[in-house]
Amino acid sequence: MTDQPLPYDPAALQACASALISNVRELAQAGWTPATSSNFSLRLDQAHAAITVSGRDKGRLVEDDIMVVDLDGRAVGRPLKPSAETLLHTQLYRRFPGVGCVLHTHSRTQTVASRLYAPQGNLRLEGYELLKAFEGNTTHETAIDVPVFANTQDMGVLSAQVDALLDRQPLWGYLIDGHGLYAWGRDMAQARRHLEAFEFLLGCELELRRLGAGA
Amino acid sequence: MTDQPLPYDPAALQACASALISNVRELAQAGWTPATSSNFSLRLDQAHAAITVSGRDKGRLVEDDIMVVDLDGRAVGRPLKPSAETLLHTQLYRRFPGVGCVLHTHSRTQTVASRLYAPQGNLRLEGYELLKAFEGNTTHETAIDVPVFANTQDMGVLSAQVDALLDRQPLWGYLIDGHGLYAWGRDMAQARRHLEAFEFLLGCELELRRLGAGA
Amino acid sequence: MTDQPLPYDPAALQACASALISNVRELAQAGWTPATSSNFSLRLDQAHAAITVSGRDKGRLVEDDIMVVDLDGRAVGRPLKPSAETLLHTQLYRRFPGVGCVLHTHSRTQTVASRLYAPQGNLRLEGYELLKAFEGNTTHETAIDVPVFANTQDMGVLSAQVDALLDRQPLWGYLIDGHGLYAWGRDMAQARRHLEAFEFLLGCELELRRLGAGA
Amino acid sequence: MTDQPLPYDPAALQACASALISNVRELAQAGWTPATSSNFSLRLDQAHAAITVSGRDKGRLVEDDIMVVDLDGRAVGRPLKPSAETLLHTQLYRRFPGVGCVLHTHSRTQTVASRLYAPQGNLRLEGYELLKAFEGNTTHETAIDVPVFANTQDMGVLSAQVDALLDRQPLWGYLIDGHGLYAWGRDMAQARRHLEAFEFLLGCELELRRLGAGA
């Protein structure tokens, strides 16, 4: 015990794992994590995050499916290979001390919206009461531009683009073309509120477009 | 006990809270309360209503998430800040002694319909057997005009518009642009029947429009 | 006991009620019985059917919500007013000794299809493997014409039209404009198979039409 | 016991039956097996497969609904008539020693996609991150052609066409016109991953087409 320093609090990890398992199960039941896709994390402390191991069925997560990474995305404790996309989580924890949770899902609405708006690079959400669900908004008389990044298997490239955008504007989420949505927040509750608001508003936009009234 | 008058019956509040919790959970599971939106109330007595506290996750309500307001929308008993939209509930209880329940939801169908029909100010529902679900209708050979109000953060303005409309026509619900639906009834069962009928018929109208056959 | 003849077997009624309650709950959970609409029956014997009492919430049926009618649609045993639509059930039991179950639902797909195809009076289902789900079909190389009747509150008129059509062709179901679907079969299992096949195939037809490829 | 050789391990059959029952129930709850359609199998050993008996309600399977067939599709052990489509399962087990599970479903998305793309004989899936869900793909920068075969009640004809195609290209699934999807994999988990990926990507393609942006 004495010569093996604990880089993080195991009780905190257990709490994170338990919260991830129950919340992700609900997202999986909503159909937002098809075919073992998607990944999810919670901040453990200033230097670590708990994140889902790549390739696991998100509807059946167990404690063993949650691993620890440092904020450079390297596995800590267990010799597991973290998902390449881990960097997209840890860059947010590194940059924003107030971010405590990052959720990445693949709903059909998110994937279709990403394909549809990739050519113009973003999707404007405007005139919805639910814009108030995003932390910092107190009125529906506002607009949010959801960025759509090109997909790439090179996470260094993608995270640099995200960083550049975060230098220019506040953001609670973004789309990746043909891929899905990243959303985050202070804690699990706020990150889920943001995620649900994005999903709902993207769904409204697609529906209005199908009805010949969308942007 | 003697010098602290009870402004309402605590047993009645407990019954209301229990009914709100179980019914709202079902509405949340249907996806009609995204991102902690929506609010719900039951009449407690001639002078009070029990209403959901603003900002709580509607799929996980507990007794503590139900507060008491008087019919001017002011918190009673607990020092909680009621939702600004509380006025839209209490104006109905004040005006109609026979109204016992008010439900406000944000389904995608309701939000999209509100955006689509806001320019013309209402949406006509006609030729459906389910029009008989609205109290007072005994045939499908009738029509209902669902008003669509402009959204505003000023509830005084909105409630005055609702009042003016209620002077002119009987009504079991209305839409607010980009926002959602208000529906009400004699009790929870009737208010839910009205809410479900609106949701179903709005959904049919949107679907017919997508199919090139709608109004 | 001796001077009060039992017009039907109470144990058979109990079995019917139990089957109706559990099956209808599943149909309600699928969203096919909005706003307390829809009705359901099982043949009790040669002279009686068990049918849901009008206006009850189909997701929460209890034994008390099931009543007995004779094959002219008159209440037997309990002084309840059967739904006007009871006649559409009993005409099938009277006409076909082999019919044991009649299901009437109001899904959005059924209602929208009924509105869309009412002008032409029927909807042709063709080229689907699932046509084999209808008793008597053994290949997908066939077609079914689903009749769409005009809606009316006069069940005498409607049942006469149904009877006239049954004189001309075999049938496992029909639509009523703006209203919903009637489907039936030998027993609950076959009636549900027919109901699900109609719902699925109507849904495919609407989807193909939305995609610009339908009839 | 001694003079009745066991052609397969009963414990293995029990394990297969249990896995089929629980997995198929989930697929049925998703609505992918309407009206008792669809069939499902697991490899038992080098010479046998366990497969669902034809015509059973896939949401309520019990052990008795699982039968054993040899790899020519003949019933083994119990005198049950296997589904005609059994051949489409066993040809995969016969051809590929590494295939352990075959899933055939009838979702609306699959049926509609099959009708829509039957004239051109296949549907190209391209540019989706979820292409990585198919075994062997490590990037989204790839494409998959999903073949669409004409429907026929002659399984000999159909399985010969499938065999001819398998001679030319690797494949994890195909559509049959107006009918549904076949998907397979190393084991149940991989076959379900492939099935879910097909369902999701077919759904995205249809949605993009509805939005005027599809192939």
Coordinates of N, CA and C in Angstrom, one line a residue, chain B residues 79-152:
Chain B
P79 N -40.5 27.9 0.8 CA -39.9 29.1 0.2 C -39.3 28.8 -1.2
L80 N -40.1 28.2 -2.1 CA -39.5 27.9 -3.4 C -40.0 28.9 -4.4
K81 N -39.2 29.1 -5.4 CA -39.6 30.0 -6.5 C -40.3 29.2 -7.6
P82 N -41.6 29.5 -7.7 CA -42.3 28.7 -8.7 C -42.0 29.1 -10.1
S83 N -42.1 28.2 -11.1 CA -41.8 28.5 -12.5 C -42.7 29.7 -12.9
A84 N -42.1 30.5 -13.8 CA -42.8 31.7 -14.3 C -44.1 31.2 -15.0
E85 N -44.1 30.0 -15.6 CA -45.2 29.5 -16.3 C -46.4 29.1 -15.4
T86 N -46.1 29.2 -14.1 CA -47.2 28.8 -13.1 C -48.5 29.6 -13.4
L87 N -48.3 30.8 -13.8 CA -49.5 31.7 -14.1 C -50.4 31.0 -15.1
L88 N -49.8 30.3 -16.1 CA -50.7 29.7 -17.1 C -51.5 28.5 -16.6
H89 N -51.0 28.0 -15.5 CA -51.8 27.0 -14.8 C -52.9 27.6 -13.9
T90 N -52.5 28.6 -13.1 CA -53.4 29.1 -12.1 C -54.5 29.9 -12.8
Q91 N -54.3 30.5 -13.9 CA -55.3 31.3 -14.5 C -56.5 30.4 -14.9
L92 N -56.2 29.1 -15.2 CA -57.3 28.2 -15.6 C -58.0 27.7 -14.3
Y93 N -57.3 27.5 -13.2 CA -58.0 27.1 -12.0 C -58.9 28.3 -11.5
R94 N -58.4 29.5 -11.6 CA -59.1 30.7 -11.2 C -60.4 30.9 -12.0
R95 N -60.2 30.7 -13.3 CA -61.4 31.0 -14.2 C -62.4 29.9 -14.2
F96 N -62.0 28.6 -14.1 CA -62.9 27.5 -14.3 C -62.9 26.6 -13.0
P97 N -63.9 26.8 -12.2 CA -64.0 25.9 -11.0 C -64.0 24.5 -11.3
G98 N -64.4 24.1 -12.5 CA -64.5 22.7 -12.9 C -63.2 22.1 -13.4
V99 N -62.1 23.0 -13.6 CA -60.8 22.5 -14.0 C -60.0 22.0 -12.8
G100 N -59.6 20.7 -12.9 CA -58.8 20.1 -11.8 C -57.4 19.7 -12.1
C101 N -57.0 19.9 -13.4 CA -55.7 19.4 -13.8 C -55.2 20.1 -15.0
V102 N -53.9 20.5 -15.0 CA -53.3 21.2 -16.2 C -52.0 20.5 -16.5
L103 N -51.8 20.1 -17.8 CA -50.6 19.4 -18.2 C -49.9 20.2 -19.3
H104 N -48.7 20.5 -19.1 CA -47.9 21.2 -20.2 C -46.7 20.3 -20.6
T105 N -46.7 19.9 -21.9 CA -45.6 19.0 -22.4 C -45.0 19.6 -23.6
H106 N -43.8 19.0 -24.0 CA -43.0 19.5 -25.1 C -42.6 18.4 -26.0
S107 N -43.6 17.6 -26.5 CA -43.2 16.5 -27.4 C -42.7 17.1 -28.7
R108 N -42.0 16.4 -29.5 CA -41.5 16.9 -30.8 C -42.6 17.2 -31.7
T109 N -43.7 16.4 -31.7 CA -44.8 16.7 -32.5 C -45.4 18.0 -32.2
Q110 N -45.6 18.2 -30.9 CA -46.2 19.5 -30.4 C -45.4 20.7 -30.8
T111 N -44.0 20.6 -30.6 CA -43.2 21.7 -30.9 C -43.1 22.0 -32.4
V112 N -43.0 20.9 -33.2 CA -43.0 21.1 -34.7 C -44.3 21.7 -35.2
A113 N -45.4 21.1 -34.7 CA -46.7 21.7 -35.1 C -46.9 23.1 -34.7
S114 N -46.4 23.5 -33.6 CA -46.5 24.9 -33.1 C -45.7 25.8 -34.1
R115 N -44.5 25.4 -34.5 CA -43.7 26.2 -35.4 C -44.4 26.3 -36.8
L116 N -45.0 25.2 -37.2 CA -45.5 25.1 -38.5 C -46.8 26.0 -38.7
Y117 N -47.6 26.0 -37.6 CA -48.9 26.6 -37.7 C -48.9 28.0 -37.0
A118 N -47.8 28.4 -36.5 CA -47.7 29.7 -35.8 C -48.1 30.9 -36.7
P119 N -47.6 30.8 -38.0 CA -47.9 32.0 -38.9 C -49.4 32.2 -39.1
Q120 N -50.2 31.1 -39.1 CA -51.6 31.2 -39.3 C -52.4 31.3 -38.0
G121 N -51.7 31.1 -36.9 CA -52.3 31.3 -35.6 C -53.1 30.2 -35.0
N122 N -53.5 29.2 -35.8 CA -54.2 28.0 -35.3 C -54.1 26.9 -36.3
L123 N -54.5 25.7 -35.8 CA -54.4 24.5 -36.5 C -55.8 23.8 -36.4
R124 N -56.4 23.6 -37.5 CA -57.8 23.0 -37.5 C -57.7 21.4 -37.5
L125 N -58.4 20.8 -36.5 CA -58.5 19.3 -36.5 C -59.9 18.9 -36.9
E126 N -60.0 18.1 -37.9 CA -61.4 17.9 -38.5 C -61.4 16.5 -39.1
G127 N -62.6 15.8 -38.9 CA -62.9 14.6 -39.6 C -62.3 13.3 -38.9
Y128 N -61.9 13.5 -37.6 CA -61.3 12.4 -36.9 C -62.3 11.8 -35.9
E129 N -62.4 10.5 -35.8 CA -63.2 9.9 -34.7 C -62.7 10.4 -33.4
L130 N -61.4 10.6 -33.2 CA -60.9 10.9 -31.9 C -61.2 12.3 -31.4
L131 N -61.9 13.1 -32.2 CA -62.4 14.4 -31.7 C -63.4 14.1 -30.6
K132 N -64.0 12.9 -30.6 CA -64.9 12.6 -29.5 C -64.2 12.4 -28.2
A133 N -62.9 12.4 -28.2 CA -62.2 12.3 -26.9 C -62.2 13.6 -26.1
F134 N -62.6 14.7 -26.8 CA -62.7 16.0 -26.1 C -64.1 16.1 -25.5
E135 N -64.1 16.4 -24.2 CA -65.3 16.5 -23.4 C -66.3 17.5 -24.2
G136 N -67.5 17.0 -24.4 CA -68.5 17.8 -25.0 C -68.8 17.4 -26.5
N137 N -67.8 16.7 -27.1 CA -68.0 16.3 -28.5 C -68.6 14.9 -28.5
T138 N -69.7 14.7 -29.3 CA -70.3 13.3 -29.4 C -70.2 12.8 -30.8
T139 N -69.6 13.5 -31.7 CA -69.5 13.0 -33.1 C -68.2 13.4 -33.7
H140 N -67.7 12.7 -34.7 CA -66.5 13.1 -35.5 C -66.8 14.2 -36.5
E141 N -68.1 14.5 -36.6 CA -68.5 15.5 -37.6 C -68.4 16.9 -37.0
T142 N -67.3 17.2 -36.6 CA -67.0 18.5 -36.0 C -65.6 18.9 -36.2
A143 N -65.2 20.1 -35.7 CA -63.8 20.5 -35.9 C -63.4 21.2 -34.7
I144 N -62.1 21.2 -34.4 CA -61.5 21.9 -33.3 C -60.4 22.8 -33.8
D145 N -60.4 24.1 -33.4 CA -59.3 24.9 -33.8 C -58.3 25.0 -32.6
V146 N -57.1 24.6 -32.8 CA -56.1 24.7 -31.7 C -55.3 26.0 -31.9
P147 N -55.4 26.9 -31.0 CA -54.7 28.2 -31.1 C -53.2 28.0 -31.0
V148 N -52.5 28.8 -31.7 CA -51.0 28.8 -31.5 C -50.6 30.2 -31.1
F149 N -50.2 30.4 -29.9 CA -49.7 31.7 -29.4 C -48.2 31.9 -29.7
A150 N -47.8 33.2 -29.9 CA -46.4 33.5 -30.0 C -45.8 33.2 -28.7
N151 N -44.5 32.7 -28.7 CA -43.8 32.5 -27.4 C -43.3 33.8 -26.9
T152 N -43.3 33.9 -25.6 CA -42.7 35.1 -24.9 C -42.3 34.7 -23.5

